[in-house]
Short mmCIF file of C-alpha atoms and ligand atoms in Angstrom, two decimals:
data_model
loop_
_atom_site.label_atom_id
_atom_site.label_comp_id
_atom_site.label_asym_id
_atom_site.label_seq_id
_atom_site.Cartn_x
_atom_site.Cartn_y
_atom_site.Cartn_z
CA UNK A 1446 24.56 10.35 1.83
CA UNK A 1447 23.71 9.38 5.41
CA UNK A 1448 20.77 11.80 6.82
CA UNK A 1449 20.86 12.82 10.49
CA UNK A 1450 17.63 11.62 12.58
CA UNK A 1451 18.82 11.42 16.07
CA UNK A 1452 21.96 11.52 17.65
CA UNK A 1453 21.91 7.91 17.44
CA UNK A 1454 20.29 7.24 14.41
CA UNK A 1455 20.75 8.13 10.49
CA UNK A 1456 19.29 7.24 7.66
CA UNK A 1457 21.67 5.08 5.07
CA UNK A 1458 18.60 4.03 2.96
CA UNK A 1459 18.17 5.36 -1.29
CA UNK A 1460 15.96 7.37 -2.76
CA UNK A 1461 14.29 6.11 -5.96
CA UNK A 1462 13.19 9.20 -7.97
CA UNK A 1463 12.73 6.92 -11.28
CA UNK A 1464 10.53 4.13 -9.93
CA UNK A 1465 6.95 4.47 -11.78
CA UNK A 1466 5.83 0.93 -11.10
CA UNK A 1467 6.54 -1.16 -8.10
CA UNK A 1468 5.68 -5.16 -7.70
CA UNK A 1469 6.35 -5.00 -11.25
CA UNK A 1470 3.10 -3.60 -12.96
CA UNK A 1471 0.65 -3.95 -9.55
CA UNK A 1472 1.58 -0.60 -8.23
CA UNK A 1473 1.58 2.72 -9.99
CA UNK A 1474 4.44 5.15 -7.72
CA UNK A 1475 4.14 8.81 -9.43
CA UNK A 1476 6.03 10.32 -7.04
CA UNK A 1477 8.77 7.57 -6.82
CA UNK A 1478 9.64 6.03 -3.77
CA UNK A 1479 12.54 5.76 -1.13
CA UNK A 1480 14.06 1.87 0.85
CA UNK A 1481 14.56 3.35 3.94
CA UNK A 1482 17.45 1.74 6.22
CA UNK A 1483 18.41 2.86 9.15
CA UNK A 1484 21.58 2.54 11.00
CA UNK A 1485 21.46 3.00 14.95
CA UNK A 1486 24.94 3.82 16.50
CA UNK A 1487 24.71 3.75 20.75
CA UNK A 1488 27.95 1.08 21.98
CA UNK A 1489 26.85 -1.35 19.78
CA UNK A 1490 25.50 -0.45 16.00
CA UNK A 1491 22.46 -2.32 14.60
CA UNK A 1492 21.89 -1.67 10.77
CA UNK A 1493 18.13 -2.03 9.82
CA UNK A 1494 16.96 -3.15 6.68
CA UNK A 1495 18.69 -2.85 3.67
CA UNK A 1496 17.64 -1.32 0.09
CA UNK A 1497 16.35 -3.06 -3.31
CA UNK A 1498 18.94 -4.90 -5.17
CA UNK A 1499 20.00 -2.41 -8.31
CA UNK A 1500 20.93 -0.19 -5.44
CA UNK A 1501 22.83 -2.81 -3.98
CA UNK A 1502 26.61 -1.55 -4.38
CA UNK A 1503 25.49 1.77 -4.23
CA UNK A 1504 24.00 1.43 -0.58
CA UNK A 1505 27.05 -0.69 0.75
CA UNK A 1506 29.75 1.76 -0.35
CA UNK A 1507 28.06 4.93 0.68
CA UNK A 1508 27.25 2.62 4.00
CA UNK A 1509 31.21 2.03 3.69
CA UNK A 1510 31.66 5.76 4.01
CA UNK A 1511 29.49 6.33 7.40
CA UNK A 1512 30.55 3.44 9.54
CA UNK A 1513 33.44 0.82 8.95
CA UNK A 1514 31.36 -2.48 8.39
CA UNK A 1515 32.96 -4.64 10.79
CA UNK A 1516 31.94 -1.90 13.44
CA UNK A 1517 28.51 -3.14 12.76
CA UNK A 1518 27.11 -5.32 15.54
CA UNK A 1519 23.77 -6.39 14.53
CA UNK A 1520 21.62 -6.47 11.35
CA UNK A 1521 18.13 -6.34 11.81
CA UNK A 1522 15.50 -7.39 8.92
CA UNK A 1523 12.62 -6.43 10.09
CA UNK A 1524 10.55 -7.92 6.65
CA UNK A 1525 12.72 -9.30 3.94
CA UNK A 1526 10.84 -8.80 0.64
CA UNK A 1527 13.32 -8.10 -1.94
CA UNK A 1528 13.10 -4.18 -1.82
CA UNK A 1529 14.41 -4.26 1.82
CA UNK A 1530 16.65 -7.29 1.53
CA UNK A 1531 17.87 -7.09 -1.52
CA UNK A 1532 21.34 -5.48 -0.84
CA UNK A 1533 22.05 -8.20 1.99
CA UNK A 1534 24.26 -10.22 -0.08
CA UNK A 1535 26.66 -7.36 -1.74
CA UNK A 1536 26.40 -6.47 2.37
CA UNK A 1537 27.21 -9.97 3.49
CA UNK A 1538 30.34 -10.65 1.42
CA UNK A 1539 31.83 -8.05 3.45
CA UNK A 1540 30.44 -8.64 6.74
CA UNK A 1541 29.66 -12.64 6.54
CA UNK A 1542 29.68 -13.48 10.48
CA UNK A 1543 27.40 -10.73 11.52
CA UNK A 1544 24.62 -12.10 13.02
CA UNK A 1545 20.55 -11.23 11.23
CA UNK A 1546 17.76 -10.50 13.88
CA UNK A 1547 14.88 -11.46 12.31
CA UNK A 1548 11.58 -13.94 12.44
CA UNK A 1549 11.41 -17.50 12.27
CA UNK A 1550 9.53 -16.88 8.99
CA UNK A 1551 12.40 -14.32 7.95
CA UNK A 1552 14.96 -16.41 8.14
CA UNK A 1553 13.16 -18.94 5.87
CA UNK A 1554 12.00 -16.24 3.36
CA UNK A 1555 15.96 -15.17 3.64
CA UNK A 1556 17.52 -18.85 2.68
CA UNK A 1557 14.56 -19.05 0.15
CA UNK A 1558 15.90 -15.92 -1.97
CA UNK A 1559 19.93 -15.89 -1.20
CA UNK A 1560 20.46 -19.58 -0.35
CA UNK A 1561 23.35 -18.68 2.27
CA UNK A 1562 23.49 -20.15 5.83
CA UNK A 1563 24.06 -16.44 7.17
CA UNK A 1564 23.85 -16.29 10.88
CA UNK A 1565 21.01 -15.56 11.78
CA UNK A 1566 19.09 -14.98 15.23
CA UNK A 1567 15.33 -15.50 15.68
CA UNK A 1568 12.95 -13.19 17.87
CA UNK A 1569 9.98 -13.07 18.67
CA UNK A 1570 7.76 -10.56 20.10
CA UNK A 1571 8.73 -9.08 23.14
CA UNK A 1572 12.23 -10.30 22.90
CA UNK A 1573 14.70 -7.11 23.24
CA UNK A 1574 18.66 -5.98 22.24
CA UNK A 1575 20.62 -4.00 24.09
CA UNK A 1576 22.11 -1.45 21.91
CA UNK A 1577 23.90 0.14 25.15
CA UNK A 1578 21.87 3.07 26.61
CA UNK A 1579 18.80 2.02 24.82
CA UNK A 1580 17.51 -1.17 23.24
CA UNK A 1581 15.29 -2.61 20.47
CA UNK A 1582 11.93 -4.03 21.34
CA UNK A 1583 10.69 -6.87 18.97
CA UNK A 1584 6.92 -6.93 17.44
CA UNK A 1585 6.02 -9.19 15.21
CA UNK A 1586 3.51 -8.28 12.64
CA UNK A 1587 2.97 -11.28 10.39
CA UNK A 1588 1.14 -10.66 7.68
CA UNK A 1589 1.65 -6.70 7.76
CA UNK A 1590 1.99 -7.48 4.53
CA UNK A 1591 4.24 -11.10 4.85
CA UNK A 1592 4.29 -13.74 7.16
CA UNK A 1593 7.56 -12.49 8.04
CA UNK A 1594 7.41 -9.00 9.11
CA UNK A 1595 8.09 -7.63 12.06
CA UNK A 1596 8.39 -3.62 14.14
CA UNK A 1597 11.15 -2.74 16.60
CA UNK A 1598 11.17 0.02 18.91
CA UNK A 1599 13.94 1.66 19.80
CA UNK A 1600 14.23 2.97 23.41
CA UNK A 1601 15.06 6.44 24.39
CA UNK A 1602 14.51 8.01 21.32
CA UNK A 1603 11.20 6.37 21.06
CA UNK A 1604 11.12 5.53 17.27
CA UNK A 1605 8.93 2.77 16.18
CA UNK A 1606 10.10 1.10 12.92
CA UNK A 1607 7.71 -0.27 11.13
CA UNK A 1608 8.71 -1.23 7.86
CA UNK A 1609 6.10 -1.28 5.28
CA UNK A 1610 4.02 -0.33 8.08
CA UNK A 1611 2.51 3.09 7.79
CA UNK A 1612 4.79 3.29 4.47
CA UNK A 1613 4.49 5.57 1.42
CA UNK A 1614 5.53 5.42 -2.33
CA UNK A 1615 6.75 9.18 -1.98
CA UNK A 1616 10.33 10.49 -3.13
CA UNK A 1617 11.48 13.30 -1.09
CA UNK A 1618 14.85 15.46 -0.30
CA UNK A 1619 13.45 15.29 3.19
CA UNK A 1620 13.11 12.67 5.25
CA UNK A 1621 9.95 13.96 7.53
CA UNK A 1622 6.57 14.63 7.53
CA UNK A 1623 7.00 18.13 8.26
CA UNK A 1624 8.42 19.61 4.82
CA UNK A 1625 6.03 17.66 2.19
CA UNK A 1626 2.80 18.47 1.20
CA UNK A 1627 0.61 16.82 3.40
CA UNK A 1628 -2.35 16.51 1.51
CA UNK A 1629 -0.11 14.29 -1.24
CA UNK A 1630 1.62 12.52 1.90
CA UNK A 1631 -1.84 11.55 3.20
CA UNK A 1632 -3.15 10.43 -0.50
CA UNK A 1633 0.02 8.40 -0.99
CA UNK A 1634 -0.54 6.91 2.42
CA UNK A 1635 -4.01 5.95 1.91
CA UNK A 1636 -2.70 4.58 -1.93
CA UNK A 1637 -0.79 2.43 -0.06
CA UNK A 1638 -2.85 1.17 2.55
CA UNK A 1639 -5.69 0.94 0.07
CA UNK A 1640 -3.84 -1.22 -2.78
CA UNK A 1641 -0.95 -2.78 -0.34
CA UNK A 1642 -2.27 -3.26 3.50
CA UNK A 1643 -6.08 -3.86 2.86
CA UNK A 1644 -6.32 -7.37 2.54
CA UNK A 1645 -4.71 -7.38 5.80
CA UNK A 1646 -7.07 -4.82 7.69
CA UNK A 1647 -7.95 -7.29 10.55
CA UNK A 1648 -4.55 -8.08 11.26
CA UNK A 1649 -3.27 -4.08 10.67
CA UNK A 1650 -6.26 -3.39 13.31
CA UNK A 1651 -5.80 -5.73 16.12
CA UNK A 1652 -1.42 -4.90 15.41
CA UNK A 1653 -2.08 -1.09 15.83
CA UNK A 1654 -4.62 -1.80 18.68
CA UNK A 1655 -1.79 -4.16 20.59
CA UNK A 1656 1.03 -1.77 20.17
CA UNK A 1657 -1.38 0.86 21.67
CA UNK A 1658 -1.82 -1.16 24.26
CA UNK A 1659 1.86 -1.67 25.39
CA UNK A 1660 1.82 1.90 25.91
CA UNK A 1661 5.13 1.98 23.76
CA UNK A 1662 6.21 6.23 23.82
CA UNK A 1663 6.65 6.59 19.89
CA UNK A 1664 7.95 9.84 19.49
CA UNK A 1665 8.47 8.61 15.39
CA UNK A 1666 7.64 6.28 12.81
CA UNK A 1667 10.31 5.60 10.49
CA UNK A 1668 8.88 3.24 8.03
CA UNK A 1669 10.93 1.47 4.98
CA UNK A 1670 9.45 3.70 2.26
CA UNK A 1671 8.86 7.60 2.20
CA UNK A 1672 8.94 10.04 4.94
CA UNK A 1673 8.84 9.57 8.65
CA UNK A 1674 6.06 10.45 10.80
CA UNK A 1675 7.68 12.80 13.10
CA UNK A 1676 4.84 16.19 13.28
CA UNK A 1677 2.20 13.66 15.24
CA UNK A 1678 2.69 10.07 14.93
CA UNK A 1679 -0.84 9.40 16.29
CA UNK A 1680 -2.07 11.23 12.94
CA UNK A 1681 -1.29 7.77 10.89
CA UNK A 1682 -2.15 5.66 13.60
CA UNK A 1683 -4.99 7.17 13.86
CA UNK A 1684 -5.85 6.81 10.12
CA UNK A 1685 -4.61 3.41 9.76
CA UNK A 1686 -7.22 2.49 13.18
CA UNK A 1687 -10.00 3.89 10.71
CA UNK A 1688 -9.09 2.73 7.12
CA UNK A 1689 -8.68 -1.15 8.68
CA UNK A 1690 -12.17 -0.63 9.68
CA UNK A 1691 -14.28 -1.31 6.86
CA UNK A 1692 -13.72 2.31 5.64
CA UNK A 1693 -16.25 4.85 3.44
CA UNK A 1694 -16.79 8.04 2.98
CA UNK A 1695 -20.09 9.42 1.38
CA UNK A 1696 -18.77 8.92 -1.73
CA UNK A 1697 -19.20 6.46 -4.78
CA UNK A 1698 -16.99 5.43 -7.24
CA UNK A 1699 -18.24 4.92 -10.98
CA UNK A 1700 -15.94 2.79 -13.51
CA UNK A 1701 -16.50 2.34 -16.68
CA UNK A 1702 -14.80 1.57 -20.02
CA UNK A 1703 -16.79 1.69 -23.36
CA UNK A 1704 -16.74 1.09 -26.73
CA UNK A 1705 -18.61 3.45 -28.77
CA UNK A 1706 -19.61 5.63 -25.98
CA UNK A 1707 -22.62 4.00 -25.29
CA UNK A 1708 -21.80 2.70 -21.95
CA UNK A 1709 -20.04 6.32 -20.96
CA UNK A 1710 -23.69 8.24 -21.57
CA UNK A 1711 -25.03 5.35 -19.53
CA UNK A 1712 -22.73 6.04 -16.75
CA UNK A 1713 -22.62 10.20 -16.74
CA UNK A 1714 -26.26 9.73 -16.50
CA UNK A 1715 -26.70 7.40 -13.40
CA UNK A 1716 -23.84 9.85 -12.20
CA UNK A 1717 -26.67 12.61 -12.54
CA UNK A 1718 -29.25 10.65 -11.04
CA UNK A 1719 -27.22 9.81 -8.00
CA UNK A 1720 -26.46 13.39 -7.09
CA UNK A 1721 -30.06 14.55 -7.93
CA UNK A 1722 -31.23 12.19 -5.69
CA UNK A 1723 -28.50 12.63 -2.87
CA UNK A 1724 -26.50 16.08 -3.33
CA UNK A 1725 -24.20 15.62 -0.49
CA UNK A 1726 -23.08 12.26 -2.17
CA UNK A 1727 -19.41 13.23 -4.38
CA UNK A 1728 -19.43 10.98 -7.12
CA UNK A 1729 -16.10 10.41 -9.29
CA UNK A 1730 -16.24 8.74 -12.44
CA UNK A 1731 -13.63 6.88 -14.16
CA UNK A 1732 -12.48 5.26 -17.35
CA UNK A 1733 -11.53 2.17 -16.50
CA UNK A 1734 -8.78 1.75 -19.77
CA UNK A 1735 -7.37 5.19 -19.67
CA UNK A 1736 -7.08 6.42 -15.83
CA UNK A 1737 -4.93 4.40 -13.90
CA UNK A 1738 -5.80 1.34 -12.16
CA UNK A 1739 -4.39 2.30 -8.42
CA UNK A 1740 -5.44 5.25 -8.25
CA UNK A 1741 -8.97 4.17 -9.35
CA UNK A 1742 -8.77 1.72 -6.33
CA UNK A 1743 -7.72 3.80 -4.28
CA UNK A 1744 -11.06 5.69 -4.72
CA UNK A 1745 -13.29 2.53 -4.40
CA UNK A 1746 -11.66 2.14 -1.22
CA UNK A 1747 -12.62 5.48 -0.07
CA UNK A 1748 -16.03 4.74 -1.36
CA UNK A 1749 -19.33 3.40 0.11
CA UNK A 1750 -20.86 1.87 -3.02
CA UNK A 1751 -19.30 1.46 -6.64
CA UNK A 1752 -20.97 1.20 -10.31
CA UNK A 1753 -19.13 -0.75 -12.57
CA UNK A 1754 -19.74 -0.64 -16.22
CA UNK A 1755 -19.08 -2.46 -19.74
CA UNK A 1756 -20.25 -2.63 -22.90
CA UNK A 1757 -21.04 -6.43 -23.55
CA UNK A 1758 -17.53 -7.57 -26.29
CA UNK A 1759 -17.03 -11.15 -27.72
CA UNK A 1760 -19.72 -12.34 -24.63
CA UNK A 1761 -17.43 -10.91 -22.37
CA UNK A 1762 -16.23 -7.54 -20.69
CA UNK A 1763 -13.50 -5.34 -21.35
CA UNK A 1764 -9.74 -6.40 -20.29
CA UNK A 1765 -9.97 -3.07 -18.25
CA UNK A 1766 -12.64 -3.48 -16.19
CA UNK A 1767 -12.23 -7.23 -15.50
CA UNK A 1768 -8.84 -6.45 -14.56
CA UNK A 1769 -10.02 -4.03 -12.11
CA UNK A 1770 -12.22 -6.63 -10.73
CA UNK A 1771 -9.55 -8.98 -10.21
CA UNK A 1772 -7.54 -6.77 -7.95
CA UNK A 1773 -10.41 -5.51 -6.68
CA UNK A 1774 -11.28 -8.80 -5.27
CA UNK A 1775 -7.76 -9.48 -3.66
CA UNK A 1776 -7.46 -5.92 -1.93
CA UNK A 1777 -10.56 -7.73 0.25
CA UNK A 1778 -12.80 -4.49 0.11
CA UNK A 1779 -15.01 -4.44 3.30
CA UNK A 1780 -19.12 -3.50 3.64
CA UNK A 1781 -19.42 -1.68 0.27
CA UNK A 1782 -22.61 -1.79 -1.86
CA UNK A 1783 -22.16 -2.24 -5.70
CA UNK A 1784 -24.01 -2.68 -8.90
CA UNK A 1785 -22.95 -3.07 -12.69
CA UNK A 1786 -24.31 -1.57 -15.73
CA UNK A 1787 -23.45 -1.69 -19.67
CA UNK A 1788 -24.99 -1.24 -23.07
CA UNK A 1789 -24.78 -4.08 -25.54
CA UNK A 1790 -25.68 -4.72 -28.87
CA UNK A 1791 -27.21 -8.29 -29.51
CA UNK A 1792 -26.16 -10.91 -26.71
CA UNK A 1793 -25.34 -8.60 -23.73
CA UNK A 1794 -23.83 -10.48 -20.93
CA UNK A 1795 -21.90 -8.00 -19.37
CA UNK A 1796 -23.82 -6.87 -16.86
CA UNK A 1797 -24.50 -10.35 -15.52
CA UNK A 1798 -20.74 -11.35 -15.67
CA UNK A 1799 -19.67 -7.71 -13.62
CA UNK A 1800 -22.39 -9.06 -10.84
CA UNK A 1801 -20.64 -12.35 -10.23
CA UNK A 1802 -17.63 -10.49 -9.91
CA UNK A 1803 -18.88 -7.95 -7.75
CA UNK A 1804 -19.83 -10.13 -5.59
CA UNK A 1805 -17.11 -12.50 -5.44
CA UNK A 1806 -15.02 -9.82 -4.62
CA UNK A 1807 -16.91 -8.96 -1.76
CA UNK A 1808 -19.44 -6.25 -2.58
CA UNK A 1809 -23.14 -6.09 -1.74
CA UNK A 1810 -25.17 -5.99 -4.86
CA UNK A 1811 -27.35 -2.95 -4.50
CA UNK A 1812 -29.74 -3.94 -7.54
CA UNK A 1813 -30.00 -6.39 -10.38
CA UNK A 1814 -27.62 -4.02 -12.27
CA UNK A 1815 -28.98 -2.04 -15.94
CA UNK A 1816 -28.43 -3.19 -19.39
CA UNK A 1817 -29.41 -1.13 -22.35
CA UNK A 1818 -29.22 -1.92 -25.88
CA UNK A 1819 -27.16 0.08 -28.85
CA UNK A 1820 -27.15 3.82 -28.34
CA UNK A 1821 -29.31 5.12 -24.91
CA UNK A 1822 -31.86 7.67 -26.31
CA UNK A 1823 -33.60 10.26 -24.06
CA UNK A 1824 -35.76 8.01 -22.70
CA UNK A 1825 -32.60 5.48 -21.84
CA UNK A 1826 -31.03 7.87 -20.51
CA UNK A 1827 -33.74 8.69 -17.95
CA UNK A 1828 -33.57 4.81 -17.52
CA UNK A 1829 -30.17 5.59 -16.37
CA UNK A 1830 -31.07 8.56 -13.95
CA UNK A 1831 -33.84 6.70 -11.90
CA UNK A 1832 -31.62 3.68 -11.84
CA UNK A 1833 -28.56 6.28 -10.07
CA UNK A 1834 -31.48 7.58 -7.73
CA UNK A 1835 -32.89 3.94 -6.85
CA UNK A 1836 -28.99 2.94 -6.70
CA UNK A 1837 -28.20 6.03 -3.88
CA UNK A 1838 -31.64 5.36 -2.17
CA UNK A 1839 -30.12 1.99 -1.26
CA UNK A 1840 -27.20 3.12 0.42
FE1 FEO Z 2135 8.38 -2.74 0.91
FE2 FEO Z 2135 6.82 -5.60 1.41
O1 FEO Z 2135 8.22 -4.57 0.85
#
């Protein structure tokens, strides 16, 4: 069912209570998700975005049902990945002359998936539509997250669109800010700039700085997934402005995964030495194979420094933790100290092998890292306390 934002503009997008996952396995969603499209009805209608394809011929016939489809003028594609363009064919069988407003790079990424020669209409920033009373203001924003993406601002009502922009994985009955928990809005936010947007923090921070400066009135974000900033839209600009730049709190992040327990004393007691050492310093600790892996990331991004443990197996470390590194080391982390740590038995590389990773993924190496063989006794474990003090002295 449509949803009223404006006089002029509704929401036609679908709610996805069931999703759990999201770029297949990369993206844990617990509380679902929404593909936001928008339609926009002043004397002409623009339609923008579309929904994820198993919703295809759902979104079309309950679009059917708020505006005949040959009443709509324009369809606009702001980023065409295939949870917001999915639905354009079932939509272009019906419609097949209407023209697509979308990037040079859209366009391609369009023929690329559906293989149609749709007509489409290129933009670039600063090119506008008039809608009638008001128009749509192009902005491109490649690589917010794909070369193809794009904003548009919609005059009058002052509504920026931003697509994946400002986005979050959150299912609601409402469509605003205002009735959800904000505290879980603002962690799913940060969940999805931390394990979506990061890699692209330079180009999120000089985008957010340019729209600023075009002194654009944005009375609301609607984004393509979740709720729409409507309470203070400056709230998430204002957070994205700081979590593009290289962002920490006093916090550190220790992961871990274990065998036999050995490596888990190691790391509850470096955990200890860190706070005796610096009290004001929150430390979370994690299990790397039974916690899950975004929201584990989530908190390294929030974190200034990060321990990362392993027991040494086969010469190697565990599946968990060196597939933690991996993402790690494409979300493109910024200015955060690290250092690894890991019991082992007889050969005991792992705590050379989390190092090189550390670092290749970006992070400072804070120390030389601490390896300890079999079970840590008393005197281990106080090993592992002064190496948690040393390790917080450094930050
Ligand atoms: Fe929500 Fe990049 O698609």
């Amino acid at each position: 069912m449509a949803k009223h934002i404006t006089d002029k503009v509704s929401w036609v997008g679908k709610v996805d209570w069931e999703l759990t996952r999201f770029h297949g396995d990369e993206f844990s969603t617990h509380h679902g998700s929404s593909y936001n499209s928008y339609l926009i009805r002043d004397s002409k209608t623009a339609l923008i975005d579309t929904v994820w394809k198993p919703y295809d011929s759902e979104f079309v016939s309950r679009l059917k049902r708020e505006v005949p489809l040959e009443q709509i003028d324009f369809i606009i594609m702001n980023h065409n990945e295939v949870d917001h363009s999915g639905a354009l064919p079932e939509l272009m069988r019906e419609i097949p002359d209407t023209p697509i407003y979308c990037t040079a790079k859209g366009e391609a990424i369009i023929r690329a998936h559906y293989h149609q020669d749709w007509n489409f209409v290129r933009v670039k920033s600063g090119d506008s539509l008039s809608l009638g009373e008001s128009s749509l203001t192009f902005i491109e924003a490649p690589m917010l997250h794909w070369p193809d993406t794009m904003f548009c601002h919609l005059s009058g009502d002052n509504i920026l669109f931003s697509n994946d922009g400002f986005g979050q994985h959150f299912a609601s009955e409402s469509l605003f800010d205002t009735d959800v928990n904000r505290c879980e809005l603002m962690a799913e936010a940060m969940k999805y700039y931390a394990n979506i947007i990061c890699p692209f923090s330079p180009m999120a921070l000089r985008k957010v700085k340019e729209i600023n400066a075009l002194g654009l009135p944005v009375s609301m974000i609607c984004p393509s997934h979740g709720v729409i900033w409507r309470q203070n839209p400056g709230d998430i600009i204002q957070a994205y402005l700081r979590w593009a730049d290289a962002y920490q709190e006093d916090l550190v992040t220790i992961v871990y995964d274990t065998m036999w327990q050995s490596t888990r004393l190691m790391a509850e007691a470096i955990a200890d030495g860190i706070r005796e050492q610096s009290p004001a310093t929150a430390v979370l600790i994690y299990n790397a194979a039974k916690e899950d892996k975004n929201d584990i990331l989530t908190q390294m991004f929030r974190s200034r420094a990060v321990l990362v443990g392993s027991p040494t197996i086969n010469n190697g470390i565990s599946y968990a933790v060196a597939g933690l590194l991996e993402m790690a080391h494409g979300l493109k982390f910024k200015k955060k100290k690290a250092a690894a740590f890991g019991s082992f038995g007889w050969s005991g590389e792992s705590v050379k092998i989390i190092s090189e990773r550390l670092q290749h993924a970006g992070f400072e190496l804070a120390s030389d890292g601490l390896r300890l063989p079999w079970v840590p006794d008393d005197d281990a474990l106080q090993q592992c306390r002064l190496f948690g003090a040393e390790f917080a002295k450094s930050l």
